[in-house]
PDB file of C-alpha atoms in Angstrom:
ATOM      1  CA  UNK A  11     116.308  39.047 113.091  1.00 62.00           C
ATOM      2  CA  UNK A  12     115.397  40.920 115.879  1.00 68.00           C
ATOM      3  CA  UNK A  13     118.321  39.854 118.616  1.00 79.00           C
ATOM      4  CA  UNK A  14     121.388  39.229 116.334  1.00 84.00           C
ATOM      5  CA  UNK A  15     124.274  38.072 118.462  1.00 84.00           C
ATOM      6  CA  UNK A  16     127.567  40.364 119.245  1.00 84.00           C
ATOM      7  CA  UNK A  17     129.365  37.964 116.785  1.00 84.00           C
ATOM      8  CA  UNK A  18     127.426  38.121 113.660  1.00 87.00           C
ATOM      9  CA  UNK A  19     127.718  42.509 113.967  1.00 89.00           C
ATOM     10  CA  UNK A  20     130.873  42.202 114.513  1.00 86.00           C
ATOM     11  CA  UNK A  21     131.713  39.328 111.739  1.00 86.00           C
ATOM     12  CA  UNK A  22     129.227  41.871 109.007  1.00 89.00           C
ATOM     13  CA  UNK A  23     130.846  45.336 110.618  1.00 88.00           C
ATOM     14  CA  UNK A  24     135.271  44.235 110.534  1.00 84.00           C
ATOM     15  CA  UNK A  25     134.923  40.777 107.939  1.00 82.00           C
ATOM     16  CA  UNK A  26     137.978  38.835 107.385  1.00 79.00           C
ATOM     17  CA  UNK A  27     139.579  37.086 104.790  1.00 73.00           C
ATOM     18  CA  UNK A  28     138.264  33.315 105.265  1.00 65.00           C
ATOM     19  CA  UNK A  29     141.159  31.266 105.845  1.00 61.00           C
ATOM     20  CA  UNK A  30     139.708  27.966 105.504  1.00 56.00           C
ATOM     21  CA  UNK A  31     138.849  26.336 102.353  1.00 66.00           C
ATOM     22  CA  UNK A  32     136.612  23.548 103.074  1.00 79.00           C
ATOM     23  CA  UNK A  33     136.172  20.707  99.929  1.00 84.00           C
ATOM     24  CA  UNK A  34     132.574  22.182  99.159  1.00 87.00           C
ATOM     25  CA  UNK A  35     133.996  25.878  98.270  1.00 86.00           C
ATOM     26  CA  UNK A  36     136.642  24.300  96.304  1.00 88.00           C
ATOM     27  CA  UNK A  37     134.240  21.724  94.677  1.00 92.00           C
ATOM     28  CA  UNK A  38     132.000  24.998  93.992  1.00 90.00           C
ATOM     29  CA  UNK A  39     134.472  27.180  92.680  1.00 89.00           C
ATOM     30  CA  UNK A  40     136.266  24.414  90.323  1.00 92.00           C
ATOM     31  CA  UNK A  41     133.206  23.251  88.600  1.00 94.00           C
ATOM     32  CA  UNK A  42     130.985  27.128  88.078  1.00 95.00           C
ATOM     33  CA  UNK A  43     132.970  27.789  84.778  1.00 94.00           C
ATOM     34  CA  UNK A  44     131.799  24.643  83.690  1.00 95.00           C
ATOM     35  CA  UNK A  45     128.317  25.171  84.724  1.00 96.00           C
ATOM     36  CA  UNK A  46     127.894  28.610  83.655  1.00 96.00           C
ATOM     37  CA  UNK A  47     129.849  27.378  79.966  1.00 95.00           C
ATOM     38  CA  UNK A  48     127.087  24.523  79.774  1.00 95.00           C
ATOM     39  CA  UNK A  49     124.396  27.095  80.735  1.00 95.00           C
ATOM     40  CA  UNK A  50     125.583  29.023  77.871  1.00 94.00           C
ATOM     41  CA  UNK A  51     126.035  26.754  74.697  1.00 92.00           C
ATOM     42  CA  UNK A  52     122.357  24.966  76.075  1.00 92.00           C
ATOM     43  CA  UNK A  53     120.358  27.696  75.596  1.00 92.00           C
ATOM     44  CA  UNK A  54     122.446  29.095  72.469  1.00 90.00           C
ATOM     45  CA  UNK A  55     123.150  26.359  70.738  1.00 88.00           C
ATOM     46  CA  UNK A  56     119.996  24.566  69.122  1.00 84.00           C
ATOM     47  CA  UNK A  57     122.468  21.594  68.010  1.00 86.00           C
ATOM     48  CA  UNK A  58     124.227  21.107  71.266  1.00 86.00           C
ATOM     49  CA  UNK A  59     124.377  17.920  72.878  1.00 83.00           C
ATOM     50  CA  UNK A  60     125.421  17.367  76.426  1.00 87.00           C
ATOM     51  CA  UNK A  61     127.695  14.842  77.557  1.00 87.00           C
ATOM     52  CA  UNK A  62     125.371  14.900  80.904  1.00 91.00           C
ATOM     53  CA  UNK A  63     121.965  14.405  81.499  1.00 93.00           C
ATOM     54  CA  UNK A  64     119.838  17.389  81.907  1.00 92.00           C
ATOM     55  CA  UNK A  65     116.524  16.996  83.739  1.00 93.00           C
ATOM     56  CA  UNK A  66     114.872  20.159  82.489  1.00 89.00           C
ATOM     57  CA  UNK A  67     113.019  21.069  79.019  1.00 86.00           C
ATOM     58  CA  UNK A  68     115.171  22.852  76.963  1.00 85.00           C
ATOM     59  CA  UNK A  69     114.744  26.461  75.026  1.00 85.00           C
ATOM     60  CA  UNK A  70     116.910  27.886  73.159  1.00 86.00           C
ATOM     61  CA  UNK A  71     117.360  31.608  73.094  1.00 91.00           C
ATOM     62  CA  UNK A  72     117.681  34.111  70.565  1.00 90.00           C
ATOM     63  CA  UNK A  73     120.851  36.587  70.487  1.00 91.00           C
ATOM     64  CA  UNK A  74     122.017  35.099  74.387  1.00 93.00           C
ATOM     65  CA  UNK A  75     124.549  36.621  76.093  1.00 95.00           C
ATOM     66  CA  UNK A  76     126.191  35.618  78.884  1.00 96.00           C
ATOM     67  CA  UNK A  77     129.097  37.757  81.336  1.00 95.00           C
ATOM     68  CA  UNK A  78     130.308  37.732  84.520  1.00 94.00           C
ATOM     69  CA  UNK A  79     129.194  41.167  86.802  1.00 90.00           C
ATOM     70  CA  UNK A  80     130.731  40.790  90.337  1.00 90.00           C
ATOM     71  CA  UNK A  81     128.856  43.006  93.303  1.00 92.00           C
ATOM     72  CA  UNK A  82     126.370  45.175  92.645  1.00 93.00           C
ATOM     73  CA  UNK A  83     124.754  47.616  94.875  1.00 89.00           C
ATOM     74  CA  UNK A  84     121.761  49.574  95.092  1.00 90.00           C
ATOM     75  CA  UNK A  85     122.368  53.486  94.359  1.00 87.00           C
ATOM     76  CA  UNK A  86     120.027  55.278  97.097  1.00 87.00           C
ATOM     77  CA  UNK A  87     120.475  51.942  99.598  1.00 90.00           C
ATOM     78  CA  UNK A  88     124.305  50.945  99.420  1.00 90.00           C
ATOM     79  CA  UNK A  89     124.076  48.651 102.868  1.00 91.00           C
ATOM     80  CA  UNK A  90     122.260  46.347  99.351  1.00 94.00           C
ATOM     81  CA  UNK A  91     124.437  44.496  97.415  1.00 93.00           C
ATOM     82  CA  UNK A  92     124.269  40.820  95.758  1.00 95.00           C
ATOM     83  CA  UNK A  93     126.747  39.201  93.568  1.00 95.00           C
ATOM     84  CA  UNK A  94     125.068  36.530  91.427  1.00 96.00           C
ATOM     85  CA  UNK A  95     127.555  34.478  89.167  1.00 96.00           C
ATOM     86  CA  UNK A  96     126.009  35.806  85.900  1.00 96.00           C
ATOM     87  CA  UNK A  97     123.683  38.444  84.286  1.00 97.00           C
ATOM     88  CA  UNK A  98     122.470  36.908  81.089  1.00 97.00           C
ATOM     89  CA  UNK A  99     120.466  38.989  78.082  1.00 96.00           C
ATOM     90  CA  UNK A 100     118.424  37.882  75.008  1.00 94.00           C
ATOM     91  CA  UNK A 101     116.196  39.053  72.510  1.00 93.00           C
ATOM     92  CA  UNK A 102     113.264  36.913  73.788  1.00 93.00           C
ATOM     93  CA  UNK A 103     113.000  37.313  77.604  1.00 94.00           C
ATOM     94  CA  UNK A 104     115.718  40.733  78.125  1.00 95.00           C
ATOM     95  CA  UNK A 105     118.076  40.551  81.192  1.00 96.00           C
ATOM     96  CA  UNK A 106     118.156  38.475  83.996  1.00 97.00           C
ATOM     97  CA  UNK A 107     120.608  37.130  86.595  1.00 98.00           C
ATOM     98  CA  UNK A 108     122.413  33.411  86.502  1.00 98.00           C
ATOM     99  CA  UNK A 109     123.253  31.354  89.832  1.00 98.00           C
ATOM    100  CA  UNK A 110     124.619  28.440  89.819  1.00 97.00           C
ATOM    101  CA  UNK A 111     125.345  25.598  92.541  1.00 97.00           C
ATOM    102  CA  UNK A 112     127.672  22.919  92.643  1.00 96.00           C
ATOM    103  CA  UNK A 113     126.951  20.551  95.560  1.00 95.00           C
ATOM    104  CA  UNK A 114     129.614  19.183  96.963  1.00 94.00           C
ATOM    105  CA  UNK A 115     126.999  16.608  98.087  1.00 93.00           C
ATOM    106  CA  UNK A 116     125.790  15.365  95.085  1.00 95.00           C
ATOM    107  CA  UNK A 117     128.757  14.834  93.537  1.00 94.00           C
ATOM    108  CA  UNK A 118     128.362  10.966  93.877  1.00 93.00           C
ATOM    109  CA  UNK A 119     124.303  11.070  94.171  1.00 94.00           C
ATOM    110  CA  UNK A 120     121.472  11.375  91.590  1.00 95.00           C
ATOM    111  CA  UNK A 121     120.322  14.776  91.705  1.00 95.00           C
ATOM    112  CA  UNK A 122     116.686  13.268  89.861  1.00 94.00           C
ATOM    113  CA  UNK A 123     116.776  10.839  93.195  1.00 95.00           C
ATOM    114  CA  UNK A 124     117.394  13.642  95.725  1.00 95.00           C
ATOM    115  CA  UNK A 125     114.559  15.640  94.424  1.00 94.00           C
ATOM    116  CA  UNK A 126     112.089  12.795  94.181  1.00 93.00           C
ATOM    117  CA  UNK A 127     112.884  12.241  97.790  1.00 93.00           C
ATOM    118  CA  UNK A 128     111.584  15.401  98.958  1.00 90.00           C
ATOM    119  CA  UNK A 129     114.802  16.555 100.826  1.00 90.00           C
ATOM    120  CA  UNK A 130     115.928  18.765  98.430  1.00 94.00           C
ATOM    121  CA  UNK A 131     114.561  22.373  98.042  1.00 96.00           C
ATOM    122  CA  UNK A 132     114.156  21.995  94.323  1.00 96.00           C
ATOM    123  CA  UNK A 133     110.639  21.098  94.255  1.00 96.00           C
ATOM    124  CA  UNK A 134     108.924  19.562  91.135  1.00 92.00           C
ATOM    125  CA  UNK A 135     105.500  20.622  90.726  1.00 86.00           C
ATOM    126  CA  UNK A 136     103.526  19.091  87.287  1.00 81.00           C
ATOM    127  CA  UNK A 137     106.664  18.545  85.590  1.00 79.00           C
ATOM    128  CA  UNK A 138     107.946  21.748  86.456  1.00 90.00           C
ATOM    129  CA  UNK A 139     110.960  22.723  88.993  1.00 95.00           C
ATOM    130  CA  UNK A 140     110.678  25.483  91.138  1.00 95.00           C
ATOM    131  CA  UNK A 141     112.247  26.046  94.116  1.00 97.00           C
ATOM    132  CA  UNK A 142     111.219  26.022  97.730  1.00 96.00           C
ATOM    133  CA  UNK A 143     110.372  29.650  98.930  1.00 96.00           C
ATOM    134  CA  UNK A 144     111.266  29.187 102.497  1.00 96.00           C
ATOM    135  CA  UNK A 145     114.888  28.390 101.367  1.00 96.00           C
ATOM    136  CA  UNK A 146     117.405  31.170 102.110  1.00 95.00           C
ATOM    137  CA  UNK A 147     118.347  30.604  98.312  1.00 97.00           C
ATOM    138  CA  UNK A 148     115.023  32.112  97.637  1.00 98.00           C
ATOM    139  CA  UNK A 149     115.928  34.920  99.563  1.00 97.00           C
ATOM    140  CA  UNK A 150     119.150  35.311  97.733  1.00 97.00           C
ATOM    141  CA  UNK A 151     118.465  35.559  93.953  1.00 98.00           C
ATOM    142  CA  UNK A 152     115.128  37.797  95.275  1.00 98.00           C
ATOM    143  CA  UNK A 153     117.632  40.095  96.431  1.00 97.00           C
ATOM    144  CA  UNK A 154     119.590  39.822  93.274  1.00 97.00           C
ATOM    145  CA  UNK A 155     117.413  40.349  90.708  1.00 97.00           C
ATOM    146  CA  UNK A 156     116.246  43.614  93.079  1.00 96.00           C
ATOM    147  CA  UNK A 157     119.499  44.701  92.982  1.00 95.00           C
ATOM    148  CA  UNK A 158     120.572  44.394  89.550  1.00 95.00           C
ATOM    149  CA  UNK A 159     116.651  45.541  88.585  1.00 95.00           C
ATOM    150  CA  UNK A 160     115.983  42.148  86.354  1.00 96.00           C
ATOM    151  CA  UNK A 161     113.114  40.071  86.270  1.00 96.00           C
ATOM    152  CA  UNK A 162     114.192  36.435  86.260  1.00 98.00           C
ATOM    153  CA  UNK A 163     116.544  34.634  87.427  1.00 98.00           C
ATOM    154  CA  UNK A 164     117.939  31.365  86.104  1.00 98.00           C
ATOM    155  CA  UNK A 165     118.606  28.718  88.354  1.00 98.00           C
ATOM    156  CA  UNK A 166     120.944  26.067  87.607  1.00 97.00           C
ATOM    157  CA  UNK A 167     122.404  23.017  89.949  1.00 97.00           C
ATOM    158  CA  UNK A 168     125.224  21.164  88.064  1.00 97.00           C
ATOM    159  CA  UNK A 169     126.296  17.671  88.860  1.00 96.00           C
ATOM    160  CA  UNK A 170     129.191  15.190  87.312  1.00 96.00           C
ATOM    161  CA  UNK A 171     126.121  13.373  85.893  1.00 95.00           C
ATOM    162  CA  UNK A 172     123.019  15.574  85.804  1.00 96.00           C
ATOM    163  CA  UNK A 173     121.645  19.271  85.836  1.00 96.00           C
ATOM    164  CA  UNK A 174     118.793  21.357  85.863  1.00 96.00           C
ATOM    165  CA  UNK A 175     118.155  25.034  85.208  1.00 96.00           C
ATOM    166  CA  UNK A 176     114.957  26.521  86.193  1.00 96.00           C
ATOM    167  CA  UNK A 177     112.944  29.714  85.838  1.00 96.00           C
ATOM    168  CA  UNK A 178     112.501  31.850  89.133  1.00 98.00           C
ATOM    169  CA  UNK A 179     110.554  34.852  88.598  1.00 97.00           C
ATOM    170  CA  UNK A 180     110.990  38.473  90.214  1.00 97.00           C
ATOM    171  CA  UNK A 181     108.698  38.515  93.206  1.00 97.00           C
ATOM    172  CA  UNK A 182     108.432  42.216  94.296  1.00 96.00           C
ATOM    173  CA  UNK A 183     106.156  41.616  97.500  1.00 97.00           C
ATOM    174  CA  UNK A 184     108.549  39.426  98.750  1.00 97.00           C
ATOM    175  CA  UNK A 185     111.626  41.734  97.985  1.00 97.00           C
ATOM    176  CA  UNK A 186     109.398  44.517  99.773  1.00 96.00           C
ATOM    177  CA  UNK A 187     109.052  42.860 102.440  1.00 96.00           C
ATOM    178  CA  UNK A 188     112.618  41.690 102.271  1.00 96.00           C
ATOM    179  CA  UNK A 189     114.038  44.946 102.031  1.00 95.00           C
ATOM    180  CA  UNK A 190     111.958  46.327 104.861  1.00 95.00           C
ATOM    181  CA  UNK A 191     114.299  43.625 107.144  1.00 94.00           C
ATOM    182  CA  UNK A 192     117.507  44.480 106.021  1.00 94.00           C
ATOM    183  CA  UNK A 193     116.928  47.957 106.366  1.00 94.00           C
ATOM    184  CA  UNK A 194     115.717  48.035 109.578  1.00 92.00           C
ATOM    185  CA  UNK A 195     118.589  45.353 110.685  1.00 93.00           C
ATOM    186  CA  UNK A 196     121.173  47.840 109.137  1.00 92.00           C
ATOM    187  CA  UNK A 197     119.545  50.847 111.088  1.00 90.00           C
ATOM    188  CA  UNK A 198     118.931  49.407 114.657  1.00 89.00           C
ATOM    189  CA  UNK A 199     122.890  47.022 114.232  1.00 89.00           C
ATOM    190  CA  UNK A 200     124.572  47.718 111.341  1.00 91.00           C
ATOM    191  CA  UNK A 201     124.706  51.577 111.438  1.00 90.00           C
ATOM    192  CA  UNK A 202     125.319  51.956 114.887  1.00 88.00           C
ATOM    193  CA  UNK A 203     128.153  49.392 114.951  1.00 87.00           C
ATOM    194  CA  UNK A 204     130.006  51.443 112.001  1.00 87.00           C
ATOM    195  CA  UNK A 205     129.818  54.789 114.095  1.00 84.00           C
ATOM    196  CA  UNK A 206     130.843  53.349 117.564  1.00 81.00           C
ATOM    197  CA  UNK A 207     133.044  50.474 117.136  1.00 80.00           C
ATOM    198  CA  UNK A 208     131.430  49.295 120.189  1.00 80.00           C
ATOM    199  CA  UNK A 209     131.465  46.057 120.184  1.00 79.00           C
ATOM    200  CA  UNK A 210     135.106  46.046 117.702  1.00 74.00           C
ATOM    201  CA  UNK A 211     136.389  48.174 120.736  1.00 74.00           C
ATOM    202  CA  UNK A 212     135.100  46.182 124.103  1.00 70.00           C
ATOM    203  CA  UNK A 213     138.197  44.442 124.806  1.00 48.00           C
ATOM    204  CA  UNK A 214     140.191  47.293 124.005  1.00 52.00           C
ATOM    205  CA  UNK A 215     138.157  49.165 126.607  1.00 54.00           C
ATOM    206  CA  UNK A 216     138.198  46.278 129.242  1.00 49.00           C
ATOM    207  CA  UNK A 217     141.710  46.619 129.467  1.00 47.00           C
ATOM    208  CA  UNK A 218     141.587  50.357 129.407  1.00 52.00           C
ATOM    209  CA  UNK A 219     138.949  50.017 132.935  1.00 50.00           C
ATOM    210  CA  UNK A 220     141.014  47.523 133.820  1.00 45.00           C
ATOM    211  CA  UNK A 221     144.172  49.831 134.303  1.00 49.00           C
ATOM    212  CA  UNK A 222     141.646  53.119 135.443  1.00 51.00           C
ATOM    213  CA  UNK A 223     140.720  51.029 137.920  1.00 51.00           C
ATOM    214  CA  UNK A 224     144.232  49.800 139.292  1.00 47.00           C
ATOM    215  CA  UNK A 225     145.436  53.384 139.089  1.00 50.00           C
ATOM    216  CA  UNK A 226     144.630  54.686 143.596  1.00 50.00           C
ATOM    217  CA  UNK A 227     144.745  58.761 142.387  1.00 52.00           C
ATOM    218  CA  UNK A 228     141.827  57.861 139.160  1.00 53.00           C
ATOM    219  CA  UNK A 229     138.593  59.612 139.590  1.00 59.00           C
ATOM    220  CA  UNK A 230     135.703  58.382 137.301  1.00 69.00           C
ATOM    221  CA  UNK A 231     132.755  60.770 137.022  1.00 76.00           C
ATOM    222  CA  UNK A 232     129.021  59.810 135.622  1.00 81.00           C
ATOM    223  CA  UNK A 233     125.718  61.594 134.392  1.00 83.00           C
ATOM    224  CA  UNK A 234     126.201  65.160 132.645  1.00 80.00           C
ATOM    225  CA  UNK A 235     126.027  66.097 136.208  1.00 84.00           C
ATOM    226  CA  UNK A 236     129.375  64.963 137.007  1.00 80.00           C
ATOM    227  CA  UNK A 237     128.637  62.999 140.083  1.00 78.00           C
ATOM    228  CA  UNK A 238     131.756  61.140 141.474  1.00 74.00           C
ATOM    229  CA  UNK A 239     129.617  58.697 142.849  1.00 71.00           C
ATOM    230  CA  UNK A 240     127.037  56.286 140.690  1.00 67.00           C
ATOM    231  CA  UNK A 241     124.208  56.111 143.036  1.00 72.00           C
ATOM    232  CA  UNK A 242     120.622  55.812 142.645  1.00 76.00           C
ATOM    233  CA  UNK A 243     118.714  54.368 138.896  1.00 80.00           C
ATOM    234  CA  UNK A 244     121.170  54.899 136.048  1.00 84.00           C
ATOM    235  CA  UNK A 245     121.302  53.687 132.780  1.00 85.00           C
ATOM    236  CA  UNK A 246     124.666  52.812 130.183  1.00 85.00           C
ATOM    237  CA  UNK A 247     124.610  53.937 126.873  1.00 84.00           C
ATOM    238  CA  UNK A 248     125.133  51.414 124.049  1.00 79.00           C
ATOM    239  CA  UNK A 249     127.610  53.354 122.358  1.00 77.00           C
ATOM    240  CA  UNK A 250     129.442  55.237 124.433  1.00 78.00           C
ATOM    241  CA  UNK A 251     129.614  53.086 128.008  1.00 77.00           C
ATOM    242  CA  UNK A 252     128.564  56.000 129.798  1.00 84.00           C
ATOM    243  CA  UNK A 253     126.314  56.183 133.157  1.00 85.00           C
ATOM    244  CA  UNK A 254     123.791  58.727 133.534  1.00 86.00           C
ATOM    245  CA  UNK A 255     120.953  59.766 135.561  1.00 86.00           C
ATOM    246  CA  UNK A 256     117.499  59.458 134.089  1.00 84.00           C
ATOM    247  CA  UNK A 257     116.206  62.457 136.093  1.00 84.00           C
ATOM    248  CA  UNK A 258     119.174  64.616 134.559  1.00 87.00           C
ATOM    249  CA  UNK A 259     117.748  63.572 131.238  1.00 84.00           C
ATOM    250  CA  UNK A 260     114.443  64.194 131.745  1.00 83.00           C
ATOM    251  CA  UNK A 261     113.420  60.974 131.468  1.00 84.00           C
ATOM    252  CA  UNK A 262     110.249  60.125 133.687  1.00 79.00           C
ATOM    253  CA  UNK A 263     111.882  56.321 134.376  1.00 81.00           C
ATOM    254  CA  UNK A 264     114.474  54.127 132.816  1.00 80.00           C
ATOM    255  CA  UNK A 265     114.232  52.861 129.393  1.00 77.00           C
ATOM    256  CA  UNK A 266     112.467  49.721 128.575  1.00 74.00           C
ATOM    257  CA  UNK A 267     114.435  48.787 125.504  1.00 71.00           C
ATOM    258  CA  UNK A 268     117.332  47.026 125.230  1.00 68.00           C
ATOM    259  CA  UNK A 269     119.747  49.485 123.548  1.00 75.00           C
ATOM    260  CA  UNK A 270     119.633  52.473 124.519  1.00 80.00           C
ATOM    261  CA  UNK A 271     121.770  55.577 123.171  1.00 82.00           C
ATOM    262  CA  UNK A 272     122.148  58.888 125.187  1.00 84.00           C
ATOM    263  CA  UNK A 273     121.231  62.338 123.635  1.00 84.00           C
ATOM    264  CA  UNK A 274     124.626  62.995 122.234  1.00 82.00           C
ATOM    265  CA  UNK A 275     125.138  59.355 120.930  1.00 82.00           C
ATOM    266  CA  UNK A 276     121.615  59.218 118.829  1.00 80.00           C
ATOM    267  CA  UNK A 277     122.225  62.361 117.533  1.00 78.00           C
ATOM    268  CA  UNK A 278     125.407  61.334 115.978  1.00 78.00           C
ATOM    269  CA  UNK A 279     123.495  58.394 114.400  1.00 74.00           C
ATOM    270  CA  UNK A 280     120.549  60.361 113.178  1.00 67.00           C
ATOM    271  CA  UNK A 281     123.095  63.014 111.528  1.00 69.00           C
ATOM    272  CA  UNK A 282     124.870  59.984 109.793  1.00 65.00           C
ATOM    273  CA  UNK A 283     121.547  58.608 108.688  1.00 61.00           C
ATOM    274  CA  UNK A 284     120.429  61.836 106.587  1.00 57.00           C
ATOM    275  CA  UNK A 285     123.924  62.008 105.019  1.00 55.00           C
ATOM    276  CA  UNK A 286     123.067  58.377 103.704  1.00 52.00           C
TER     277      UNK A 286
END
């Protein structure tokens, strides 16, 4: 993402309880359990029959073990975390990760129909499901089995009526290349954001110019050079709103970018990187 929007920093930098609970989250959250307890006794249980229709082979599993493991975060790259709804182990294939969705869509719909149809982003390929790898959910169990260091996930979308679980493997090109994003979105955003409360802090600081400015004895200086009066090329720094001269930085013209942090400013940030 190479322009993110104000917003999204902000929303990722000082998050907030969500306070709305749409009928898809609750539909999601009241029906895992009973996904991930299907998932469980199908690939355990060689006798198990279930009461809905499952549109995937089945395997059972030797010495399967299923638990719930919450967030997880990478040791040397803690801006890295995933939470997928399981990590599962057995003799046969080791660990791996679980996710599970519950549509709130399907709930009345065939999920067979909806990915004969060619809508969905399950995709069947010679009798075998996969899933789309331009979908962000791609993206998202990539970045859990990277975090959790697995090689598989499975992937399972539960209906009233029908299921299917599918085998994604660990793609480590792709969570290169991944990685290589988020890291540089956390170091040119994320980073900077957490150090400067800029953009947390710009209406505190309107209102804080707004009363400078009202005060008739308030004297505002700019540059390292003090000048009371902001004359000539000058350019603001992203973090700390201040005006300077590029000629009292040294700097043969204005910069071209659009952030820009002042001497003093990208220290601070370079300091906090190394710490990381």
């Amino acid at each position: 993402m190479e322009n993110p929007s104000r917003s999204l920093i902000n929303k990722i930098c000082n998050p907030k309880p969500p306070q709305i609970k749409t009928q898809a989250l609750l539909w999601g959250t009241q029906h895992e359990y009973e996904a991930k307890e299907l998932y469980t006794n199908f690939y355990s249980d060689p006798n198990f029959v279930s009461e809905i229709i499952c549109l995937s082979e089945k395997k059972v599993h030797r010495g399967i073990n299923v638990k719930d493991i919450g967030l997880c975060f990478i040791l040397d790259k803690p801006w890295i975390g995933a939470s997928p709804d399981a990590v599962v182990f057995c003799d046969c294939c080791g660990y791996g990760v679980v996710e599970i969705k519950c549509p709130f869509s399907l709930r009345e719909k065939s999920l067979r129909e909806e990915i004969s149809s060619g809508r969905s982003y399950i995709l069947n390929e010679n009798k075998q499901y996969t899933i789309n790898k331009n979908h962000s959910y791609y993206t998202q169990v990539q970045i859990q089995m990277y975090a959790t260091g697995t090689s598989y996930c499975d992937f399972m979308v539960w209906t009233p009526v029908e299921f299917v679980i599918f085998r994604i493997a660990s793609d480590t090109e792709y969570q290169k290349n991944a990685i290589g994003t988020i890291n540089k979105f956390w170091r040119l955003n994320i980073l900077p954001e957490l150090l400067t409360k800029r953009i947390a802090n710009d209406d505190n600081n309107d209102k804080e110019t707004f009363s400078k400015d009202a005060e008739p004895d308030s004297v505002q200086s700019y540059c390292v050079c003090n000048s009371l009066t902001a004359e000539g090329d000058m350019v603001a720094c992203d973090s700390c709103d201040k005006w300077f001269h590029p000629t009292c930085l040294k700097l043969k013209k204005l910069p071209s970018s659009k952030i820009w942090y002042c001497p003093i400013c990208r220290k601070k940030i370079y300091n906090a990187m190394l710490m990381l």
